[in-house]
Short mmCIF file of C-alpha atoms in Angstrom, two decimals:
data_model
loop_
_atom_site.label_atom_id
_atom_site.label_comp_id
_atom_site.label_asym_id
_atom_site.label_seq_id
_atom_site.Cartn_x
_atom_site.Cartn_y
_atom_site.Cartn_z
CA MET A 438 89.58 74.92 73.34
CA SER A 439 92.76 75.73 74.85
CA ALA A 440 93.92 78.72 77.44
CA GLU A 441 97.36 79.54 78.36
CA GLY A 442 98.57 81.82 80.92
CA LYS A 443 101.01 82.21 84.10
CA ALA A 444 99.94 83.14 87.49
CA ALA A 445 98.31 86.20 88.04
CA PRO A 446 100.47 88.74 90.59
CA GLN A 447 98.92 88.51 94.36
CA GLY A 448 97.35 91.52 95.79
CA GLY A 449 95.88 95.14 94.79
CA HIS A 450 93.25 96.23 92.96
CA ARG A 451 92.28 94.13 89.99
CA VAL A 452 92.54 95.25 86.90
CA VAL A 453 92.29 93.08 83.57
CA LEU A 454 93.04 94.61 79.92
CA VAL A 455 91.01 92.83 77.26
CA THR A 456 92.71 92.47 73.90
CA GLY A 457 93.20 90.54 71.07
CA PRO A 458 92.68 90.79 66.63
CA SER A 459 88.90 91.59 66.43
CA GLY A 460 86.38 89.17 65.81
CA ALA A 461 88.10 86.89 68.52
CA GLY A 462 85.56 87.18 71.24
CA ARG A 463 86.84 90.56 73.02
CA SER A 464 83.04 91.80 73.19
CA THR A 465 81.87 88.90 74.33
CA ALA A 466 84.60 88.79 76.82
CA ILE A 467 84.26 92.38 78.51
CA ASP A 468 80.22 91.17 79.02
CA ALA A 469 81.25 88.24 80.66
CA LEU A 470 83.79 90.08 83.14
CA GLU A 471 80.62 92.69 83.51
CA ASP A 472 78.66 89.78 84.63
CA LEU A 473 81.36 88.73 87.22
CA GLY A 474 81.57 91.90 88.91
CA TYR A 475 83.68 93.86 87.18
CA GLU A 476 83.38 97.53 86.02
CA THR A 477 84.27 97.49 82.53
CA ILE A 478 84.96 100.24 79.98
CA ASP A 479 85.55 99.35 76.12
CA ASN A 480 87.62 101.45 73.71
CA LEU A 481 88.72 103.95 76.27
CA PRO A 482 91.91 105.60 74.64
CA MET A 483 94.65 104.47 75.98
CA SER A 484 96.17 108.15 77.30
CA LEU A 485 93.36 108.30 79.59
CA ILE A 486 94.05 104.65 81.18
CA PRO A 487 96.71 106.17 83.82
CA ARG A 488 94.24 108.92 84.47
CA LEU A 489 91.36 106.58 85.34
CA LEU A 490 93.50 104.37 87.48
CA ASP A 491 95.11 107.59 89.61
CA GLY A 492 91.61 107.41 91.24
CA PRO A 493 89.96 105.27 93.73
CA LEU A 494 88.75 102.08 92.20
CA ALA A 495 85.54 100.44 94.10
CA GLN A 496 85.53 97.23 92.17
CA PRO A 497 87.80 95.40 89.90
CA LEU A 498 88.36 96.84 86.49
CA ALA A 499 88.22 95.46 82.89
CA LEU A 500 89.37 97.72 80.05
CA GLY A 501 88.98 96.58 76.06
CA LEU A 502 91.71 97.57 74.12
CA ASP A 503 92.22 96.72 70.68
CA VAL A 504 93.18 98.50 67.24
CA ARG A 505 90.16 100.70 66.99
CA ASN A 506 91.30 102.74 69.97
CA ARG A 507 92.17 106.12 68.27
CA ASP A 508 95.90 105.93 69.96
CA PHE A 509 96.19 102.48 70.00
CA SER A 510 100.11 101.13 69.26
CA ALA A 511 101.36 97.66 70.18
CA THR A 512 104.41 99.54 71.44
CA GLY A 513 102.08 102.11 73.65
CA LEU A 514 99.98 99.16 74.82
CA ILE A 515 103.19 97.19 75.79
CA GLU A 516 104.63 100.31 77.49
CA LEU A 517 101.19 101.02 79.31
CA ILE A 518 101.58 97.24 80.49
CA ASP A 519 105.03 97.90 81.87
CA ARG A 520 104.05 101.11 83.66
CA LEU A 521 101.08 99.39 85.50
CA THR A 522 102.63 96.32 86.69
CA ARG A 523 105.16 98.93 88.87
CA VAL A 524 102.36 100.39 90.44
CA PRO A 525 101.71 98.04 93.60
CA GLU A 526 98.33 99.06 94.30
CA LEU A 527 97.43 97.42 91.12
CA ARG A 528 97.22 93.63 90.34
CA LEU A 529 97.52 93.82 86.44
CA GLU A 530 96.36 90.98 84.11
CA VAL A 531 96.42 91.05 80.19
CA LEU A 532 93.80 88.70 78.52
CA TYR A 533 94.34 87.67 74.89
CA LEU A 534 91.80 86.45 73.03
CA ASP A 535 93.19 84.75 69.97
CA ALA A 536 91.23 82.90 67.03
CA SER A 537 92.81 81.37 63.71
CA PRO A 538 92.41 83.22 60.46
CA ASP A 539 90.52 81.25 59.02
CA VAL A 540 87.88 81.57 62.12
CA LEU A 541 87.86 85.42 62.11
CA VAL A 542 87.47 85.63 58.39
CA ARG A 543 84.51 82.85 58.83
CA ARG A 544 83.43 85.35 61.81
CA TYR A 545 83.39 88.48 59.59
CA SER A 546 81.52 86.74 56.87
CA GLU A 547 78.92 85.76 58.92
CA THR A 548 78.11 89.08 60.53
CA ARG A 549 78.83 91.08 57.38
CA ARG A 550 81.16 93.41 58.91
CA ARG A 551 84.15 95.73 57.67
CA HIS A 552 87.60 94.96 59.34
CA PRO A 553 88.87 98.35 60.93
CA LEU A 554 92.05 98.29 59.11
CA ALA A 555 90.76 97.23 55.78
CA PRO A 556 87.18 98.67 55.24
CA SER A 557 87.64 98.90 51.48
CA ASP A 558 89.69 95.70 51.45
CA THR A 559 88.96 91.91 51.94
CA PRO A 560 88.48 91.38 55.76
CA LEU A 561 91.45 88.82 55.48
CA ALA A 562 93.70 91.54 54.56
CA GLY A 563 92.81 93.33 58.00
CA ILE A 564 93.09 90.47 59.75
CA THR A 565 96.55 89.51 58.76
CA GLN A 566 97.51 93.30 59.30
CA GLU A 567 96.21 93.31 62.93
CA ILE A 568 97.42 89.86 63.70
CA ASP A 569 101.06 91.11 62.88
CA ILE A 570 100.36 94.60 64.80
CA LEU A 571 99.51 92.63 68.29
CA ALA A 572 102.43 90.12 68.09
CA PRO A 573 104.77 91.62 70.74
CA VAL A 574 101.02 92.12 72.68
CA ARG A 575 100.08 88.55 72.53
CA VAL A 576 103.79 87.18 73.72
CA ARG A 577 102.95 89.46 77.09
CA ALA A 578 99.67 87.73 78.31
CA ASP A 579 99.20 86.76 81.37
CA VAL A 580 96.18 84.74 80.22
CA LEU A 581 95.67 83.42 76.26
CA ILE A 582 92.48 81.99 75.71
CA GLU A 583 92.13 80.55 71.96
CA THR A 584 88.62 80.73 70.51
CA SER A 585 88.50 79.00 67.43
CA GLY A 586 86.49 76.12 68.62
CA MET A 587 84.76 77.70 71.40
CA SER A 588 80.93 79.39 71.50
CA PRO A 589 80.41 82.38 73.30
CA HIS A 590 78.81 80.05 76.03
CA ASP A 591 82.17 78.57 76.06
CA LEU A 592 84.23 81.82 76.17
CA ARG A 593 82.22 83.02 79.11
CA ALA A 594 82.70 79.50 81.10
CA GLU A 595 86.36 79.53 81.08
CA LEU A 596 86.53 83.08 81.59
CA ALA A 597 84.83 82.48 85.10
CA GLN A 598 87.52 80.19 85.70
CA TRP A 599 90.04 82.75 84.99
CA PHE A 600 88.81 85.43 86.74
CA ASP A 601 85.77 84.91 89.11
CA MET A 602 86.33 86.97 92.36
CA GLY A 603 84.93 84.12 94.43
CA LYS A 604 81.74 87.07 95.30
CA ILE A 605 79.29 84.09 94.74
CA ALA A 606 80.66 80.87 94.36
CA ARG A 607 84.15 79.75 92.65
CA LEU A 608 81.79 77.26 90.66
CA ALA A 609 80.43 78.19 87.20
CA VAL A 610 76.92 76.66 86.49
CA SER A 611 75.91 76.11 83.25
CA LEU A 612 72.22 75.14 82.63
CA HIS A 613 71.54 73.43 78.97
CA SER A 614 68.39 72.80 77.03
CA PHE A 615 68.03 70.48 74.68
CA SER A 616 65.96 68.01 72.38
CA TYR A 617 66.35 64.76 72.98
CA LYS A 618 65.47 64.04 69.31
CA ARG A 619 69.15 65.45 68.55
CA GLY A 620 70.87 63.72 71.51
CA VAL A 621 71.92 64.67 75.01
CA PRO A 622 74.75 67.64 74.69
CA ARG A 623 78.20 66.12 75.53
CA GLY A 624 79.81 67.01 79.08
CA LEU A 625 76.89 67.31 81.20
CA ASP A 626 77.13 66.31 84.75
CA MET A 627 73.76 65.35 85.12
CA MET A 628 70.32 66.29 83.58
CA PHE A 629 66.53 66.35 84.13
CA ASP A 630 63.68 64.85 81.37
CA CYS A 631 60.72 67.30 81.11
CA ARG A 632 58.96 65.72 79.00
CA PHE A 633 56.25 65.12 81.64
CA LEU A 634 55.01 68.13 81.58
CA ALA A 635 52.03 70.39 79.73
CA ASN A 636 53.13 70.09 76.12
CA PRO A 637 53.01 73.99 74.37
CA HIS A 638 53.30 72.14 71.20
CA TRP A 639 49.76 71.00 71.16
CA VAL A 640 48.18 74.73 71.65
CA ALA A 641 48.39 76.07 68.00
CA ALA A 642 48.92 79.34 69.10
CA LEU A 643 51.79 78.33 71.16
CA ARG A 644 53.50 75.96 68.53
CA PRO A 645 55.62 78.86 66.94
CA LEU A 646 56.73 80.34 70.21
CA THR A 647 59.60 79.51 72.46
CA GLY A 648 60.06 78.72 76.43
CA LEU A 649 61.49 82.22 76.28
CA ASP A 650 58.07 83.46 75.51
CA GLY A 651 55.69 84.68 78.65
CA ALA A 652 52.78 82.75 77.04
CA VAL A 653 54.63 79.20 76.67
CA ALA A 654 56.18 79.93 80.11
CA ALA A 655 52.87 80.02 81.91
CA HIS A 656 51.40 77.04 80.16
CA VAL A 657 54.03 74.77 81.31
CA GLU A 658 54.00 76.63 84.71
CA GLY A 659 50.22 75.39 84.48
CA ASP A 660 50.95 72.00 84.95
CA PRO A 661 50.13 71.07 88.73
CA ARG A 662 53.57 68.80 88.93
CA TYR A 663 55.61 72.13 87.72
CA LEU A 664 56.17 73.85 90.97
CA GLU A 665 56.96 70.88 93.20
CA PHE A 666 59.48 69.71 90.43
CA ILE A 667 61.14 72.98 90.09
CA SER A 668 61.08 73.55 94.02
CA LYS A 669 63.11 69.83 94.25
CA VAL A 670 65.79 70.66 91.42
CA ARG A 671 66.41 73.84 92.89
CA ASP A 672 66.76 72.00 96.39
CA LEU A 673 68.89 69.42 95.15
CA LEU A 674 71.29 71.59 93.01
CA CYS A 675 71.74 74.18 96.29
CA PHE A 676 72.82 70.58 98.28
CA LEU A 677 75.10 69.50 95.70
CA LEU A 678 76.79 72.90 94.68
CA PRO A 679 78.42 73.35 97.62
CA ALA A 680 79.87 70.12 97.78
CA HIS A 681 81.13 70.42 94.66
CA VAL A 682 83.00 73.58 95.61
CA GLU A 683 84.51 71.68 98.50
CA GLU A 684 85.85 69.34 95.87
CA GLY A 685 87.32 71.84 94.27
CA LYS A 686 85.24 71.43 91.09
CA SER A 687 85.17 74.85 89.02
CA HIS A 688 82.53 74.22 86.66
CA LEU A 689 78.94 72.14 86.67
CA SER A 690 76.80 71.40 83.75
CA VAL A 691 72.99 70.63 84.04
CA GLY A 692 70.86 69.53 81.16
CA PHE A 693 67.26 70.05 80.65
CA GLY A 694 65.55 67.87 77.89
CA CYS A 695 62.17 67.64 76.28
CA THR A 696 61.09 66.27 72.81
CA GLY A 697 61.64 69.53 70.67
CA GLY A 698 63.80 71.63 72.85
CA GLN A 699 61.57 74.58 71.94
CA HIS A 700 59.34 74.74 74.95
CA ARG A 701 59.60 73.17 77.88
CA SER A 702 62.88 72.39 78.66
CA VAL A 703 63.62 76.22 77.80
CA ALA A 704 60.94 77.14 80.17
CA VAL A 705 62.87 75.00 82.86
CA THR A 706 65.94 76.06 82.06
CA GLU A 707 65.21 80.20 82.58
CA ALA A 708 63.07 79.12 85.78
CA VAL A 709 66.00 77.05 87.79
CA ALA A 710 68.57 79.45 86.23
CA LYS A 711 66.78 82.31 88.34
CA ALA A 712 66.15 80.37 91.09
CA LEU A 713 69.97 79.67 91.62
CA ALA A 714 70.89 83.15 90.63
CA GLU A 715 68.54 84.49 93.74
CA ALA A 716 70.42 81.77 95.66
CA GLY A 717 73.74 83.65 95.02
CA TRP A 718 75.20 81.10 92.33
CA GLN A 719 76.91 82.48 88.92
CA VAL A 720 74.84 80.99 86.04
CA SER A 721 74.96 80.90 82.66
CA LYS A 722 72.53 79.23 80.09
CA ARG A 723 72.47 77.89 76.75
CA HIS A 724 69.52 76.78 74.52
CA ARG A 725 70.97 74.25 71.98
CA GLU A 726 67.77 74.32 69.69
CA LEU A 727 67.08 77.61 69.73
CA GLU A 728 70.90 78.50 68.90
CA ARG A 729 70.50 76.51 65.75
CA ARG A 730 67.17 78.36 64.77
CA GLY A 731 68.86 81.60 65.30
CA GLN A 732 65.87 82.11 68.50
CA GLY A 733 68.63 81.98 71.04
CA LEU A 734 69.51 84.88 73.71
CA PRO A 735 72.13 87.33 72.32
CA ALA A 736 74.92 86.40 74.27
CA VAL A 737 74.55 82.72 72.82
CA LYS A 738 74.34 83.13 69.33
CA GLY A 739 77.45 81.12 68.43
CA VAL A 740 78.85 84.45 66.59
CA PHE A 741 81.51 86.29 68.60
CA GLY A 742 81.58 89.96 68.76
CA ALA A 743 84.79 91.89 68.30
#
């Protein structure tokens, strides 16, 4: 994982132009910025952007731009960047998502999509052409994020560090469910063992389900120790998170483990995430074992969109 960039200009209404080759994570970035409080618009014709910015802006704005825009050109985008940079009321930043050609080819193979620049050719042909077209724009990026080794979860955490407006807290909190049988995820700051809770695995009707299903969550919640456990974990984290903010920490990773990583840890992760969100924290979730089985949430399945 790598990110490069220069300090964004201070003052003015924040506008982020999001671009990069197809498959590098632009759609994931747009969704993440929307979660951070930005108004987002994807594939807006470039000719309409100055008119959009002429009016009053109620919140920070993120615009997705790529070769699929009907009037897209690298020269046109650079001219737009130059034009908007000179507007004193705007704080313009160019976010460029990049990835190596072999990773982009693999992502296209996984999604079986056709490349917009080579619908009748191999994805590599379109990827190579697109990288060449965008080369001048890449040089103009204020923030350049290399996503080749990133999951969508990793990208969201990185974006939170660059673009969180500070409305909630300048700390990205990520919650992970996992199976102890497959080892503890790397990089956790703290973790909680959920194996003492009632195990849905031993209920035949619940065994094929996951902690994302209401019936499984209800079974786990039925354990008489559940409510006190959730309450104490929430209180502990709400006590610790402001201290981490004061220390300048930008990211905190918390794990919840159970035997298989399918039922109890997932249900607890969902409950704690909801509790922290209600307390005003910016939270992301990752269910490691569900991702492996293709059962995770769409935002964390491991294949980037455009």
